[in-house]
XYZ file of C-alpha atoms in Angstrom:
706
model
C -8.717 65.268 69.850
C -9.923 65.474 73.485
C -12.304 62.524 73.189
C -10.819 60.692 70.218
C -11.683 57.005 69.753
C -9.313 54.706 71.609
C -9.051 50.951 71.633
C -9.180 50.003 75.311
C -7.167 46.945 76.299
C -8.919 45.189 79.182
C -6.837 42.990 81.402
C -8.507 39.748 82.437
C -9.644 39.796 86.061
C -7.689 37.739 88.506
C -9.420 34.494 89.375
C -10.018 34.374 93.138
C -11.187 31.577 95.386
C -14.948 31.491 95.796
C -17.442 30.371 98.433
C -20.930 29.446 97.163
C -20.053 31.152 93.903
C -18.983 34.438 95.536
C -15.399 35.725 95.655
C -13.978 35.498 99.167
C -12.774 39.084 98.830
C -16.315 40.506 99.064
C -16.703 39.237 102.629
C -13.851 41.498 103.709
C -15.541 44.407 101.936
C -18.944 43.739 103.563
C -17.400 43.511 107.056
C -15.449 46.695 106.346
C -18.646 48.521 105.365
C -20.523 47.293 108.457
C -17.776 48.528 110.793
C -17.418 51.829 108.942
C -21.164 52.573 109.049
C -21.272 51.608 112.737
C -18.436 54.055 113.317
C -20.063 56.910 111.384
C -23.660 56.612 112.587
C -22.587 55.796 116.153
C -20.522 58.958 116.366
C -23.223 61.039 114.672
C -25.977 59.754 116.977
C -24.483 61.452 120.045
C -22.828 64.391 118.277
C -25.479 67.074 118.805
C -25.796 66.180 122.510
C -22.012 66.367 122.819
C -22.187 69.895 121.432
C -24.972 70.868 123.834
C -23.957 69.242 127.105
C -20.157 68.930 126.881
C -19.153 71.955 124.783
C -22.071 73.960 126.288
C -23.365 75.275 122.951
C -26.973 76.380 122.585
C -29.426 74.431 120.433
C -29.129 76.704 117.383
C -25.335 76.706 117.250
C -25.170 72.958 117.914
C -27.591 72.422 115.008
C -25.511 74.692 112.754
C -22.239 72.849 113.373
C -23.968 69.462 113.080
C -25.376 70.202 109.621
C -22.121 71.816 108.493
C -20.367 68.560 109.349
C -22.967 66.436 107.497
C -22.724 68.729 104.463
C -18.939 68.236 104.372
C -19.425 64.459 104.578
C -21.449 64.607 101.352
C -19.251 67.122 99.521
C -16.016 65.153 99.878
C -17.245 62.100 97.863
C -16.566 64.120 94.708
C -12.954 64.540 95.807
C -12.707 60.843 96.699
C -14.058 59.782 93.300
C -11.573 61.993 91.429
C -8.605 60.766 93.503
C -9.609 57.099 93.079
C -10.330 57.192 89.349
C -7.594 59.569 88.258
C -4.676 58.956 90.609
C -4.542 56.278 93.321
C -7.181 53.734 92.329
C -10.013 52.548 94.582
C -7.977 50.263 96.858
C -5.298 52.777 97.837
C -7.868 55.552 98.189
C -9.913 53.453 100.627
C -6.828 52.518 102.665
C -5.306 55.995 102.893
C -8.565 57.811 103.635
C -9.585 55.131 106.148
C -6.419 55.972 108.073
C -7.458 59.633 108.039
C -10.966 58.561 109.086
C -9.753 56.463 112.036
C -7.415 59.244 113.159
C -10.353 61.664 113.178
C -12.425 59.307 115.339
C -9.541 58.958 117.803
C -9.146 62.755 117.972
C -12.884 63.084 118.726
C -12.622 60.540 121.548
C -9.645 62.396 123.049
C -11.429 65.760 122.759
C -14.246 64.437 124.965
C -11.948 63.577 127.932
C -12.748 66.364 130.373
C -9.910 65.435 132.745
C -7.299 66.628 130.210
C -7.822 70.289 131.161
C -9.593 69.828 134.502
C -6.711 70.983 136.696
C -8.839 71.755 139.757
C -10.726 68.448 139.430
C -14.150 70.044 139.767
C -15.607 68.100 136.821
C -15.562 71.069 134.398
C -12.807 71.550 131.763
C -10.726 74.658 132.474
C -9.792 75.211 128.823
C -12.894 74.607 126.724
C -11.211 76.172 123.681
C -8.773 73.250 123.567
C -11.636 70.730 123.476
C -13.487 72.720 120.802
C -10.391 72.982 118.589
C -9.677 69.262 118.959
C -13.305 68.438 118.133
C -13.286 70.540 114.967
C -10.048 68.905 113.777
C -11.534 65.464 114.434
C -14.768 66.253 112.570
C -12.836 67.653 109.601
C -10.749 64.468 109.353
C -13.881 62.296 109.663
C -15.675 64.260 106.942
C -12.693 63.851 104.609
C -12.388 60.138 105.391
C -16.024 59.001 105.296
C -16.839 61.137 102.269
C -13.712 60.144 100.391
C -14.305 56.393 100.664
C -18.083 56.600 100.174
C -18.045 56.394 96.330
C -15.244 53.804 96.306
C -16.237 50.888 98.552
C -19.399 49.746 96.757
C -17.792 50.154 93.327
C -14.694 48.288 94.516
C -16.941 45.429 95.654
C -18.563 45.299 92.222
C -15.101 45.068 90.619
C -14.516 41.723 92.348
C -17.034 39.880 90.144
C -16.401 38.463 86.695
C -18.585 39.362 83.724
C -20.521 36.091 84.041
C -21.420 36.750 87.715
C -24.196 39.303 87.237
C -26.545 37.455 89.603
C -23.944 37.256 92.355
C -23.064 40.923 91.860
C -26.723 41.912 92.292
C -26.993 39.867 95.486
C -23.779 41.456 96.767
C -25.253 44.948 96.522
C -28.315 43.797 98.497
C -26.048 42.352 101.210
C -23.960 45.505 101.078
C -27.053 47.688 101.677
C -28.112 45.366 104.502
C -24.716 45.767 106.188
C -25.133 49.549 106.041
C -28.506 49.414 107.793
C -27.307 46.818 110.312
C -24.339 48.996 111.260
C -26.578 52.058 111.530
C -29.182 50.269 113.660
C -26.740 48.715 116.129
C -24.678 51.877 116.525
C -27.672 54.116 117.249
C -28.714 51.672 119.971
C -25.299 51.052 121.540
C -23.510 54.422 121.482
C -26.269 56.324 123.357
C -26.076 53.624 126.030
C -22.312 54.145 126.231
C -22.803 57.918 126.450
C -25.220 57.471 129.366
C -22.525 55.741 131.437
C -20.300 57.748 133.766
C -16.525 57.715 133.502
C -13.535 59.865 134.345
C -10.204 59.910 136.155
C -10.791 62.563 138.814
C -14.567 63.084 138.472
C -17.368 61.121 136.872
C -19.154 62.585 133.832
C -21.268 61.398 130.892
C -18.971 59.045 129.025
C -18.572 60.762 125.649
C -15.008 59.411 125.328
C -16.440 55.880 125.348
C -19.264 56.830 122.967
C -16.665 58.168 120.493
C -13.975 55.625 121.360
C -15.970 52.527 120.408
C -16.732 53.901 116.888
C -13.021 54.753 116.608
C -12.131 51.159 117.496
C -14.635 49.853 114.925
C -13.048 52.065 112.261
C -9.615 50.636 113.072
C -11.118 47.132 112.809
C -12.659 48.068 109.451
C -9.267 49.200 108.155
C -7.472 46.070 109.387
C -10.102 43.728 107.892
C -9.922 45.526 104.559
C -6.123 45.331 104.419
C -6.125 41.616 105.335
C -8.009 40.862 102.128
C -5.517 42.815 100.002
C -4.053 39.778 98.256
C -7.481 38.544 97.124
C -8.783 41.732 95.501
C -9.109 42.568 91.835
C -7.508 46.012 91.689
C -8.214 47.985 88.540
C -5.791 50.733 87.621
C -7.186 54.301 87.494
C -8.603 54.988 84.027
C -9.389 58.679 84.360
C -12.448 60.170 86.035
C -15.511 60.376 83.817
C -16.780 63.253 85.998
C -13.767 65.338 85.000
C -14.273 64.381 81.366
C -17.929 65.432 81.458
C -17.021 68.805 82.983
C -14.383 69.338 80.263
C -16.914 68.299 77.665
C -19.530 70.771 78.881
C -16.946 73.560 79.045
C -15.730 72.810 75.524
C -19.258 72.531 74.202
C -20.106 75.888 75.698
C -17.173 77.429 73.803
C -18.221 75.745 70.568
C -21.811 76.901 71.047
C -20.798 80.525 71.611
C -18.734 80.481 68.399
C -21.531 78.986 66.303
C -24.519 80.902 67.682
C -23.144 83.842 69.607
C -24.595 85.030 72.880
C -26.943 87.375 71.067
C -28.553 84.590 69.092
C -31.796 82.834 69.941
C -31.488 80.916 73.204
C -31.890 77.148 73.074
C -32.819 74.647 75.727
C -30.303 72.713 77.815
C -29.841 69.834 75.390
C -30.159 71.647 72.037
C -27.085 73.794 72.608
C -24.907 70.689 72.617
C -25.605 69.885 68.966
C -22.870 72.073 67.312
C -20.223 70.057 69.076
C -20.834 67.226 66.605
C -18.117 68.896 64.581
C -15.456 68.033 67.131
C -16.734 65.381 69.562
C -18.074 61.866 69.414
C -21.816 61.670 68.844
C -22.203 58.998 71.519
C -20.505 61.105 74.172
C -22.747 64.052 73.317
C -25.842 61.878 73.634
C -24.639 60.561 76.995
C -23.978 64.042 78.355
C -27.474 65.092 77.235
C -29.001 62.229 79.211
C -26.973 63.140 82.300
C -27.911 66.816 82.142
C -31.612 65.932 81.883
C -31.394 64.008 85.161
C -29.178 66.578 86.879
C -31.744 69.226 86.007
C -34.346 67.213 87.919
C -31.980 67.088 90.904
C -32.265 70.857 91.477
C -35.301 70.706 93.849
C -34.165 67.544 95.703
C -31.908 69.133 98.386
C -35.001 70.426 100.183
C -35.988 66.854 101.051
C -32.602 66.201 102.644
C -32.841 69.502 104.533
C -35.771 67.999 106.435
C -34.531 64.410 106.544
C -31.191 65.096 108.244
C -32.810 67.090 111.048
C -33.647 63.746 112.646
C -30.151 63.833 114.134
C -30.313 67.476 115.253
C -33.666 69.174 115.894
C -35.614 65.977 116.518
C -32.956 64.679 118.934
C -32.997 67.988 120.807
C -36.792 67.781 120.855
C -36.543 64.359 122.503
C -34.457 65.848 125.339
C -37.583 67.730 126.476
C -39.765 64.596 126.501
C -40.369 61.680 128.868
C -38.378 58.612 127.806
C -39.600 56.255 130.504
C -41.035 53.135 128.837
C -41.776 51.243 132.046
C -38.734 49.185 132.948
C -36.953 50.512 129.820
C -35.542 54.033 129.791
C -34.881 55.456 126.318
C -32.185 58.080 125.847
C -33.052 61.008 123.508
C -30.434 59.986 120.925
C -31.739 56.405 120.890
C -34.976 57.552 119.239
C -32.997 57.709 115.989
C -33.082 53.898 115.924
C -36.742 54.124 114.901
C -35.626 55.122 111.387
C -33.469 52.063 110.490
C -35.977 49.716 112.166
C -38.820 51.121 110.062
C -36.643 50.945 106.928
C -36.127 47.211 107.393
C -39.913 46.839 107.773
C -41.173 49.230 105.090
C -38.812 48.370 102.208
C -40.129 44.787 101.750
C -43.715 45.956 102.367
C -43.413 48.591 99.656
C -41.811 46.207 97.154
C -44.025 43.186 97.858
C -47.385 44.729 98.748
C -47.875 48.438 98.062
C -46.302 48.764 94.602
C -47.872 45.523 93.216
C -51.246 46.644 94.581
C -50.944 50.015 92.863
C -49.928 48.233 89.660
C -53.009 45.993 89.810
C -55.157 49.104 90.104
C -53.623 50.123 86.753
C -52.234 53.373 88.144
C -49.184 54.743 86.360
C -47.093 55.241 89.503
C -43.849 56.259 87.771
C -40.559 56.739 89.668
C -40.861 60.527 89.547
C -44.404 60.346 90.940
C -43.108 58.147 93.756
C -40.421 60.692 94.564
C -43.041 63.443 94.662
C -45.103 61.424 97.142
C -41.971 60.823 99.229
C -41.336 64.574 99.479
C -44.948 65.107 100.545
C -44.563 62.472 103.299
C -41.496 64.310 104.620
C -43.470 67.556 104.758
C -46.217 65.776 106.717
C -43.548 64.462 109.113
C -42.534 68.016 109.963
C -46.159 69.025 110.457
C -46.425 66.140 112.941
C -43.203 67.338 114.622
C -44.699 70.835 114.929
C -47.843 69.441 116.589
C -45.684 67.478 119.037
C -43.630 70.605 119.778
C -46.791 72.574 120.566
C -47.746 69.987 123.170
C -44.233 69.985 124.609
C -44.232 73.778 124.945
C -47.331 73.582 127.148
C -45.421 71.491 129.702
C -42.133 73.433 129.685
C -41.363 76.308 132.057
C -41.046 79.830 130.712
C -37.378 80.584 130.165
C -36.032 84.153 130.377
C -34.671 86.147 127.488
C -31.022 87.151 127.158
C -31.671 90.360 129.153
C -33.581 88.684 132.002
C -32.838 86.425 134.939
C -34.871 83.940 136.942
C -34.807 83.777 140.722
C -35.936 81.073 143.138
C -36.338 81.998 146.830
C -35.620 79.368 149.495
C -36.422 79.792 153.177
C -33.965 77.781 155.264
C -34.953 79.180 158.663
C -37.428 77.564 161.024
C -40.095 80.295 160.861
C -42.571 81.761 158.383
C -41.372 84.698 156.302
C -43.342 87.362 154.438
C -41.286 88.155 151.364
C -41.503 91.093 148.978
C -39.249 90.832 145.893
C -39.739 93.879 143.717
C -43.479 93.983 143.070
C -43.972 90.299 144.026
C -45.324 89.443 147.487
C -45.609 85.915 148.917
C -45.233 83.895 152.120
C -42.648 81.187 152.682
C -43.184 78.498 155.257
C -40.139 77.072 157.072
C -37.796 75.164 154.740
C -39.819 75.811 151.599
C -39.448 77.750 148.342
C -41.809 79.730 146.133
C -43.571 77.585 143.546
C -42.210 79.181 140.375
C -39.132 81.058 139.306
C -39.699 84.826 139.220
C -38.365 86.755 136.232
C -36.536 90.074 136.659
C -34.865 92.308 134.103
C -33.082 94.636 136.559
C -31.832 94.894 140.128
C -34.618 94.642 142.738
C -35.025 94.952 146.505
C -35.728 91.944 148.723
C -37.768 92.927 151.847
C -38.200 90.446 154.716
C -39.825 92.786 157.206
C -39.528 96.254 158.707
C -35.993 97.515 158.294
C -34.788 94.326 156.561
C -34.080 95.065 152.889
C -31.382 93.783 150.545
C -30.666 94.817 146.928
C -30.423 91.764 144.640
C -28.471 92.198 141.381
C -28.817 89.814 138.439
C -25.837 87.969 137.029
C -25.385 88.401 133.255
C -29.044 87.682 132.477
C -30.493 84.395 131.193
C -29.379 82.680 134.398
C -31.373 80.869 137.041
C -30.375 82.067 140.518
C -31.344 80.825 143.972
C -31.642 83.312 146.807
C -31.253 81.478 150.112
C -32.792 83.214 153.122
C -31.104 82.078 156.332
C -30.125 83.156 159.816
C -26.600 84.255 160.591
C -25.396 80.848 161.725
C -23.536 78.804 159.088
C -24.379 75.092 159.268
C -21.739 72.453 159.788
C -19.588 71.360 156.853
C -20.814 68.304 154.948
C -19.339 66.512 151.972
C -21.973 65.537 149.375
C -21.396 63.451 146.251
C -23.520 61.803 143.578
C -22.117 58.763 141.810
C -18.604 59.650 143.026
C -18.939 63.193 141.655
C -18.305 65.894 144.246
C -21.077 68.506 144.094
C -20.555 70.600 147.221
C -18.272 71.277 150.158
C -19.915 74.575 151.125
C -23.287 76.041 152.024
C -24.860 75.767 148.562
C -23.741 73.736 145.577
C -23.923 74.435 141.880
C -26.409 72.559 139.730
C -25.475 68.990 138.889
C -26.866 66.751 136.166
C -27.977 63.153 136.539
C -28.852 60.745 133.739
C -30.484 58.307 136.140
C -34.163 57.955 137.016
C -33.077 57.387 140.605
C -30.143 59.430 141.912
C -28.200 58.303 144.988
C -26.448 60.938 147.110
C -23.748 60.159 149.636
C -23.431 62.623 152.531
C -20.295 62.440 154.674
C -19.251 64.501 157.733
C -15.757 65.324 158.925
C -15.605 62.081 160.880
C -16.285 60.011 157.787
C -19.811 58.921 158.803
C -22.019 58.365 155.717
C -25.683 58.773 154.837
C -27.113 57.506 151.521
C -30.122 59.444 150.220
C -32.082 58.402 147.111
C -34.125 60.818 145.010
C -36.494 59.801 142.225
C -36.019 62.092 139.238
C -38.200 62.741 136.231
C -36.999 63.583 132.701
C -36.159 67.280 132.522
C -37.008 67.935 136.162
C -35.086 70.161 138.545
C -34.989 69.840 142.331
C -33.315 71.640 145.187
C -32.500 69.444 148.188
C -32.360 71.089 151.617
C -30.322 69.478 154.405
C -32.252 70.635 157.468
C -30.702 71.643 160.807
C -32.278 68.567 162.440
C -30.388 66.282 160.046
C -28.699 63.384 161.856
C -26.691 60.446 160.576
C -28.153 57.016 161.025
C -30.921 54.783 159.705
C -33.436 57.637 159.372
C -31.077 60.282 158.060
C -33.283 60.813 155.024
C -35.915 62.422 157.251
C -33.610 65.416 157.684
C -33.579 66.099 153.937
C -36.366 67.952 152.132
C -36.838 68.313 148.393
C -38.092 71.462 146.673
C -39.401 71.084 143.111
C -37.957 73.758 140.820
C -39.108 72.518 137.384
C -41.762 69.912 136.697
C -40.608 66.710 134.926
C -41.305 66.314 131.237
C -44.736 64.740 130.900
C -45.088 64.477 127.120
C -43.861 61.033 126.104
C -41.204 60.255 123.488
C -43.562 57.722 121.914
C -45.355 60.685 120.319
C -42.321 61.098 118.058
C -42.968 57.731 116.409
C -45.617 59.100 113.952
C -43.215 61.734 112.620
C -40.451 59.116 112.309
C -42.876 56.816 110.485
C -43.874 59.531 107.993
C -40.248 60.536 107.416
C -39.101 56.930 106.931
C -41.988 56.223 104.550
C -40.926 59.295 102.607
C -37.308 58.114 102.602
C -38.232 54.652 101.287
C -40.395 56.093 98.502
C -38.051 58.980 97.691
C -34.492 57.766 98.261
C -34.717 54.152 97.078
C -36.769 55.170 94.036
C -34.431 58.088 93.305
C -31.390 55.825 93.239
C -33.195 53.364 90.977
C -34.356 56.170 88.665
C -30.873 57.695 88.463
C -29.339 54.309 87.656
C -31.906 53.528 84.951
C -31.567 56.922 83.258
C -27.769 57.097 83.378
C -25.481 55.998 80.531
C -23.364 52.954 81.281
C -20.141 54.943 81.741
C -21.652 57.899 83.634
C -23.483 56.279 86.531
C -20.761 57.560 88.872
C -21.472 61.099 87.683
C -25.122 60.836 88.729
C -24.090 59.148 92.002
C -21.866 62.145 92.758
C -24.741 64.462 91.828
C -27.112 62.564 94.118
C -24.715 62.825 97.072
C -24.269 66.509 96.313
C -28.024 67.089 96.837
C -27.602 65.763 100.406
C -24.803 68.242 101.067
C -26.801 71.151 99.659
C -29.785 70.085 101.764
C -27.755 70.449 104.963
C -26.534 73.851 103.811
C -30.183 74.873 103.346
C -30.819 74.029 107.007
C -28.060 76.447 108.011
C -29.402 79.214 105.784
C -33.074 78.859 106.782
C -32.394 78.399 110.509
C -30.095 81.431 110.629
C -32.242 83.670 108.402
C -35.635 82.836 109.933
C -34.744 83.394 113.638
C -38.204 82.228 114.679
C -38.896 82.409 118.434
C -40.852 79.138 118.510
C -39.476 75.805 117.357
C -42.871 74.611 116.079
C -42.957 77.625 113.734
C -39.594 76.593 112.258
C -40.952 73.088 111.640
C -43.962 74.551 109.808
C -41.639 76.787 107.759
C -39.577 73.804 106.580
C -42.742 71.815 105.793
C -44.133 74.715 103.755
C -40.904 75.117 101.801
C -40.871 71.409 100.963
C -44.504 71.479 99.800
C -43.640 74.394 97.497
C -40.601 72.544 96.157
C -42.711 69.398 95.804
C -45.130 71.246 93.506
C -42.239 72.567 91.408
C -40.734 69.088 91.153
C -44.092 67.620 90.101
C -44.310 70.148 87.242
C -40.746 69.352 86.144
C -41.490 65.622 86.321
C -44.608 66.051 84.168
C -42.526 67.354 81.265
C -39.733 64.802 81.679
C -39.408 62.156 78.961
C -38.019 58.807 80.088
C -35.136 57.422 78.032
C -33.508 54.038 77.620
C -29.735 54.657 77.681
C -28.958 51.060 76.695
C -31.140 51.359 73.596
C -29.586 54.665 72.569
C -26.067 53.335 73.062
C -26.984 50.223 71.054
C -28.144 52.408 68.138
C -24.827 54.236 68.134
C -23.042 50.898 68.278
C -24.933 49.668 65.178
C -24.112 52.878 63.310
C -20.450 52.692 64.261
C -19.340 50.508 61.266
C -20.956 52.943 58.809
C -19.259 55.852 60.503
C -15.921 54.084 60.343
C -16.500 53.228 56.671
C -17.358 56.836 55.897
C -14.274 58.003 57.766
C -12.173 55.495 55.805
C -13.498 56.792 52.476
C -12.863 60.366 53.578
C -9.313 59.463 54.587
C -8.719 57.682 51.254
C -10.053 60.668 49.346
C -7.876 62.953 51.460
C -4.802 60.790 50.811
C -5.401 60.774 47.042
C -5.789 64.548 47.015
C -2.577 64.952 48.987
C -0.719 62.602 46.611
C -1.890 64.508 43.515
C -0.877 67.752 45.199
C 2.582 66.360 45.876
C 2.918 65.275 42.234
C 1.969 68.754 41.029
C 4.443 70.352 43.400
C 7.162 67.946 42.191
C 6.388 68.812 38.537
C 6.469 72.525 39.274
C 9.780 72.125 41.073
C 11.480 70.350 38.099
C 10.174 73.018 35.734
C 11.700 75.743 37.871
C 15.065 73.968 37.858
C 15.092 73.808 34.035
C 14.386 77.522 33.806
C 17.271 78.244 36.201
C 19.670 76.203 34.051
C 18.640 78.006 30.887
C 19.165 81.346 32.571
C 22.697 80.420 33.683
C 23.593 79.314 30.188
């Protein structure tokens, strides 16, 4: 039948050279994992800023695409596990999907080269659709690659050890986990620094190609290192995916149950309805599926934790862009704040294992794994409350931005006399070479009056746009060429806005004769300035005296260090929730179905990112702090539900249950043997009767013929 007993023939593992008792092959696997995690987390660290500043998406859409990508990365492991176990084997799956992975990283790096479609060399891509399409193809390939190899690499490393190397295998997994965190930590430090550089062929821009290109190079290195060790690996042939078998089992059991009880019968709980299948399936398999379903049932509330956790790379990074990252001589980029998480992990994991848990044990508190996970979810909710409090303080320092039907206008007086200005219903006075303090908001065309008989209608452009109205005399000033860091920003009267990632920006002003003036401007995080080149501007040592700055938007004054408490709470929740959850899943899983629960665990991460998309799109809250509170409230509600489910959960010992079935196996085989013998004897007697009846019939036929 479908799950009939089979005698499995195990091939002896190939004996490989060892170093300090460890197979040499595992060093190639550890290096491969380090490079792959550097590639993934490095690319992901700058991804949401790439969406916002390069592709020009708003915060909500950038967040949506970011979490869609992360969800895909945690859905594809199921596909990778099926391909590896049922078709290609782990080694070939890792190699082939790593090629797809590296290709995706290269495509992402190419998509970020603005010069590809910048025909007029003004620093802005002329065909943004091409860059968007290339980016989506790259992200799809990366999601398929990183997700596909995720369930294979660690298991492939475990396959390299012999049965008598349990201690070395355990140490390998610790080193393997350390390589993951090391790759994550280094990449989230380095790639934001690479992004902050300026590069380009015709014009200088934020260097996203380098920020994506280095992870792409690391992925190629990971693939090469892994292939080099090919001759040293123990490669097990695919044996069939247990996940597929479990799904078939549940489907078959459902059919059996409907035949035995009918849908109109009394409903049973999740594990009781499996019992009728004893007629057709192995008892051990049924018991194992029951254990798996009990744990998978507990997984139902878990995605809500990941919905909050993965917003560190989206909402929290965008929050950091509105904060002051100046730490004295050290300037922190918004995406570098994500490094706080892996740093705190390396600190908190040993503290929890060596101090906190033993202390709780000495207090004789029954701090079970499920209780730990509940506490971890509560910590994550507190982290979002802290993020909401930080956002409230940030909002107090930010300017008021217009709605989609409004526009903001800044008035600049560039004539050498005082002007009395009336703009709509607003009246104010502008001194020579000054601007009004704040942007004025208008929702329709208005009249600008500068005195008797001097009136101009001002129309808004598309709404939600900041516009500068420059009041000047009829004379047009001389032509000057202005650049910042080799990036041309103006050759006319008034330039467009330009962005600078530097605390101190250096402008080079050149006239037609090629004479230069270097002007330096100190910038604050999130600030906006308008620089006026006055008519009395002259080239020379004191050329800066002919330049005047007008402050448009105040610099961010709320410091990024205030994000550390929310990162601490979230990381504490991760250590208590994630590490404990993996340990709990492993301890409650049957020996041959641990991969099933691993796939289920990764699936909760994917669903969590989908929840972010649903909540963010459905809520449409005007204030970001309100969205943080909404997510925290949802997690507290889910936390209560999970605590109730955990209270009624009964812990099992899969090894003990499997041992009991193993002891009963000889009796079952003996009973089956007796049943077969009895069946054979009955069949033999039946054959003898049929033979006797046949000879009797022949005699009767002969007598009739006579």
